[in-house]
Protein backbone atom coordinates (compact mmCIF):
# COMPACT_ATOMS: atom_id res chain seq x y z
CA UNK A 1 0.00 0.00 0.00
CA UNK A 2 1.42 3.34 -1.03
CA UNK A 3 -1.29 5.70 0.20
CA UNK A 4 -3.33 5.98 3.37
CA UNK A 5 -6.87 4.67 2.79
CA UNK A 6 -8.16 7.40 5.10
CA UNK A 7 -6.52 10.60 3.80
CA UNK A 8 -4.68 9.35 0.66
CA UNK A 9 -1.40 10.71 2.07
CA UNK A 10 1.85 9.05 1.02
CA UNK A 11 2.99 6.35 3.41
CA UNK A 12 6.44 5.61 4.74
CA UNK A 13 7.66 2.54 6.65
CA UNK A 14 5.71 3.46 9.79
CA UNK A 15 2.41 1.83 10.75
CA UNK A 16 1.06 5.35 11.36
CA UNK A 17 0.13 7.64 8.49
CA UNK A 18 2.47 10.64 8.64
CA UNK A 19 -0.30 12.91 7.39
CA UNK A 20 -3.38 12.00 9.45
CA UNK A 21 -1.94 9.69 12.10
CA UNK A 22 -4.22 6.78 11.20
CA UNK A 23 -2.93 3.48 12.62
CA UNK A 24 -2.51 1.14 9.64
CA UNK A 25 -0.94 -1.75 11.56
CA UNK A 26 -3.96 -4.01 11.11
CA UNK A 27 -4.18 -3.18 7.40
CA UNK A 28 -0.50 -4.06 6.94
CA UNK A 29 -1.05 -7.33 8.84
CA UNK A 30 -3.95 -8.26 6.56
CA UNK A 31 -1.86 -7.49 3.46
CA UNK A 32 0.99 -9.65 4.79
CA UNK A 33 -1.44 -12.51 5.54
CA UNK A 34 -2.87 -12.31 2.02
CA UNK A 35 0.63 -12.48 0.52
CA UNK A 36 1.52 -15.43 2.75
CA UNK A 37 -1.63 -17.27 1.64
CA UNK A 38 -0.54 -16.85 -2.00
CA UNK A 39 2.81 -18.45 -1.10
CA UNK A 40 0.99 -21.29 0.67
CA UNK A 41 -1.23 -21.78 -2.39
CA UNK A 42 1.78 -22.04 -4.68
CA UNK A 43 3.44 -24.48 -2.27
CA UNK A 44 0.29 -26.64 -2.11
CA UNK A 45 0.08 -26.59 -5.91
CA UNK A 46 3.73 -27.64 -6.20
CA UNK A 47 3.08 -30.41 -3.65
CA UNK A 48 0.26 -31.75 -5.82
CA UNK A 49 -2.64 -30.59 -3.63
CA UNK A 50 -4.72 -28.36 -5.92
CA UNK A 51 -7.79 -28.27 -3.64
CA UNK A 52 -5.71 -26.88 -0.77
CA UNK A 53 -4.05 -24.46 -3.20
CA UNK A 54 -7.46 -23.22 -4.32
CA UNK A 55 -8.60 -22.82 -0.69
CA UNK A 56 -5.50 -20.74 0.13
CA UNK A 57 -5.89 -18.54 -2.94
CA UNK A 58 -9.59 -17.97 -2.21
CA UNK A 59 -8.75 -16.91 1.36
CA UNK A 60 -6.06 -14.58 0.03
CA UNK A 61 -8.53 -12.97 -2.38
CA UNK A 62 -11.02 -12.49 0.46
CA UNK A 63 -8.39 -10.39 2.24
CA UNK A 64 -6.88 -8.54 -0.72
CA UNK A 65 -7.45 -8.54 -4.47
CA UNK A 66 -3.80 -8.96 -5.40
CA UNK A 67 -2.75 -9.32 -9.03
CA UNK A 68 -0.94 -12.64 -8.55
CA UNK A 69 -3.84 -14.16 -6.60
CA UNK A 70 -6.34 -12.99 -9.22
CA UNK A 71 -4.18 -14.50 -11.96
CA UNK A 72 -3.72 -17.84 -10.20
CA UNK A 73 -7.32 -18.28 -9.00
CA UNK A 74 -8.93 -19.36 -12.31
CA UNK A 75 -6.04 -21.70 -13.10
CA UNK A 76 -6.14 -23.34 -9.67
CA UNK A 77 -9.92 -23.75 -9.91
CA UNK A 78 -9.53 -25.58 -13.24
CA UNK A 79 -6.78 -27.78 -11.85
CA UNK A 80 -8.79 -28.56 -8.69
CA UNK A 81 -11.79 -29.55 -10.83
CA UNK A 82 -9.58 -31.78 -12.98
CA UNK A 83 -10.09 -29.68 -16.11
CA UNK A 84 -6.34 -29.48 -16.71
CA UNK A 85 -3.23 -31.11 -15.31
CA UNK A 86 -0.39 -29.40 -13.53
CA UNK A 87 2.15 -31.92 -12.38
CA UNK A 88 5.71 -32.93 -13.12
CA UNK A 89 4.56 -35.69 -15.50
CA UNK A 90 2.34 -33.45 -17.61
CA UNK A 91 3.48 -32.75 -21.12
CA UNK A 92 3.44 -29.12 -22.32
CA UNK A 93 0.08 -29.61 -24.03
CA UNK A 94 -1.49 -31.11 -20.87
CA UNK A 95 -0.73 -28.40 -18.37
CA UNK A 96 2.01 -26.77 -16.37
CA UNK A 97 4.72 -28.86 -14.75
CA UNK A 98 5.66 -28.27 -11.13
CA UNK A 99 9.22 -29.59 -11.18
CA UNK A 100 11.65 -27.20 -9.59
CA UNK A 101 9.03 -25.01 -7.92
CA UNK A 102 10.27 -25.91 -4.43
CA UNK A 103 13.64 -24.30 -5.10
CA UNK A 104 11.95 -21.09 -6.20
CA UNK A 105 9.53 -21.11 -3.27
CA UNK A 106 12.27 -21.79 -0.74
CA UNK A 107 14.15 -18.71 -1.97
CA UNK A 108 11.03 -16.53 -1.69
CA UNK A 109 9.92 -17.69 1.77
C-alpha positions as a Markdown table, in Angstrom:
| # | Residue | x | y | z |
|---|---|---|---|---|
| 1 | Unk | 0.0 | 0.0 | 0.0 |
| 2 | Unk | 1.4 | 3.3 | -1.0 |
| 3 | Unk | -1.3 | 5.7 | 0.2 |
| 4 | Unk | -3.3 | 6.0 | 3.4 |
| 5 | Unk | -6.9 | 4.7 | 2.8 |
| 6 | Unk | -8.2 | 7.4 | 5.1 |
| 7 | Unk | -6.5 | 10.6 | 3.8 |
| 8 | Unk | -4.7 | 9.4 | 0.7 |
| 9 | Unk | -1.4 | 10.7 | 2.1 |
| 10 | Unk | 1.8 | 9.0 | 1.0 |
| 11 | Unk | 3.0 | 6.3 | 3.4 |
| 12 | Unk | 6.4 | 5.6 | 4.7 |
| 13 | Unk | 7.7 | 2.5 | 6.6 |
| 14 | Unk | 5.7 | 3.5 | 9.8 |
| 15 | Unk | 2.4 | 1.8 | 10.7 |
| 16 | Unk | 1.1 | 5.3 | 11.4 |
| 17 | Unk | 0.1 | 7.6 | 8.5 |
| 18 | Unk | 2.5 | 10.6 | 8.6 |
| 19 | Unk | -0.3 | 12.9 | 7.4 |
| 20 | Unk | -3.4 | 12.0 | 9.5 |
| 21 | Unk | -1.9 | 9.7 | 12.1 |
| 22 | Unk | -4.2 | 6.8 | 11.2 |
| 23 | Unk | -2.9 | 3.5 | 12.6 |
| 24 | Unk | -2.5 | 1.1 | 9.6 |
| 25 | Unk | -0.9 | -1.7 | 11.6 |
| 26 | Unk | -4.0 | -4.0 | 11.1 |
| 27 | Unk | -4.2 | -3.2 | 7.4 |
| 28 | Unk | -0.5 | -4.1 | 6.9 |
| 29 | Unk | -1.1 | -7.3 | 8.8 |
| 30 | Unk | -4.0 | -8.3 | 6.6 |
| 31 | Unk | -1.9 | -7.5 | 3.5 |
| 32 | Unk | 1.0 | -9.6 | 4.8 |
| 33 | Unk | -1.4 | -12.5 | 5.5 |
| 34 | Unk | -2.9 | -12.3 | 2.0 |
| 35 | Unk | 0.6 | -12.5 | 0.5 |
| 36 | Unk | 1.5 | -15.4 | 2.7 |
| 37 | Unk | -1.6 | -17.3 | 1.6 |
| 38 | Unk | -0.5 | -16.9 | -2.0 |
| 39 | Unk | 2.8 | -18.4 | -1.1 |
| 40 | Unk | 1.0 | -21.3 | 0.7 |
| 41 | Unk | -1.2 | -21.8 | -2.4 |
| 42 | Unk | 1.8 | -22.0 | -4.7 |
| 43 | Unk | 3.4 | -24.5 | -2.3 |
| 44 | Unk | 0.3 | -26.6 | -2.1 |
| 45 | Unk | 0.1 | -26.6 | -5.9 |
| 46 | Unk | 3.7 | -27.6 | -6.2 |
| 47 | Unk | 3.1 | -30.4 | -3.6 |
| 48 | Unk | 0.3 | -31.7 | -5.8 |
| 49 | Unk | -2.6 | -30.6 | -3.6 |
| 50 | Unk | -4.7 | -28.4 | -5.9 |
| 51 | Unk | -7.8 | -28.3 | -3.6 |
| 52 | Unk | -5.7 | -26.9 | -0.8 |
| 53 | Unk | -4.1 | -24.5 | -3.2 |
| 54 | Unk | -7.5 | -23.2 | -4.3 |
| 55 | Unk | -8.6 | -22.8 | -0.7 |
| 56 | Unk | -5.5 | -20.7 | 0.1 |
| 57 | Unk | -5.9 | -18.5 | -2.9 |
| 58 | Unk | -9.6 | -18.0 | -2.2 |
| 59 | Unk | -8.7 | -16.9 | 1.4 |
| 60 | Unk | -6.1 | -14.6 | 0.0 |
| 61 | Unk | -8.5 | -13.0 | -2.4 |
| 62 | Unk | -11.0 | -12.5 | 0.5 |
| 63 | Unk | -8.4 | -10.4 | 2.2 |
| 64 | Unk | -6.9 | -8.5 | -0.7 |
| 65 | Unk | -7.4 | -8.5 | -4.5 |
| 66 | Unk | -3.8 | -9.0 | -5.4 |
| 67 | Unk | -2.7 | -9.3 | -9.0 |
| 68 | Unk | -0.9 | -12.6 | -8.6 |
| 69 | Unk | -3.8 | -14.2 | -6.6 |
| 70 | Unk | -6.3 | -13.0 | -9.2 |
| 71 | Unk | -4.2 | -14.5 | -12.0 |
| 72 | Unk | -3.7 | -17.8 | -10.2 |
| 73 | Unk | -7.3 | -18.3 | -9.0 |
| 74 | Unk | -8.9 | -19.4 | -12.3 |
| 75 | Unk | -6.0 | -21.7 | -13.1 |
| 76 | Unk | -6.1 | -23.3 | -9.7 |
| 77 | Unk | -9.9 | -23.8 | -9.9 |
| 78 | Unk | -9.5 | -25.6 | -13.2 |
| 79 | Unk | -6.8 | -27.8 | -11.9 |
| 80 | Unk | -8.8 | -28.6 | -8.7 |
| 81 | Unk | -11.8 | -29.6 | -10.8 |
| 82 | Unk | -9.6 | -31.8 | -13.0 |
| 83 | Unk | -10.1 | -29.7 | -16.1 |
| 84 | Unk | -6.3 | -29.5 | -16.7 |
| 85 | Unk | -3.2 | -31.1 | -15.3 |
| 86 | Unk | -0.4 | -29.4 | -13.5 |
| 87 | Unk | 2.2 | -31.9 | -12.4 |
| 88 | Unk | 5.7 | -32.9 | -13.1 |
| 89 | Unk | 4.6 | -35.7 | -15.5 |
| 90 | Unk | 2.3 | -33.5 | -17.6 |
| 91 | Unk | 3.5 | -32.8 | -21.1 |
| 92 | Unk | 3.4 | -29.1 | -22.3 |
| 93 | Unk | 0.1 | -29.6 | -24.0 |
| 94 | Unk | -1.5 | -31.1 | -20.9 |
| 95 | Unk | -0.7 | -28.4 | -18.4 |
| 96 | Unk | 2.0 | -26.8 | -16.4 |
| 97 | Unk | 4.7 | -28.9 | -14.8 |
| 98 | Unk | 5.7 | -28.3 | -11.1 |
| 99 | Unk | 9.2 | -29.6 | -11.2 |
| 100 | Unk | 11.7 | -27.2 | -9.6 |
| 101 | Unk | 9.0 | -25.0 | -7.9 |
| 102 | Unk | 10.3 | -25.9 | -4.4 |
| 103 | Unk | 13.6 | -24.3 | -5.1 |
| 104 | Unk | 12.0 | -21.1 | -6.2 |
| 105 | Unk | 9.5 | -21.1 | -3.3 |
| 106 | Unk | 12.3 | -21.8 | -0.7 |
| 107 | Unk | 14.1 | -18.7 | -2.0 |
| 108 | Unk | 11.0 | -16.5 | -1.7 |
| 109 | Unk | 9.9 | -17.7 | 1.8 |
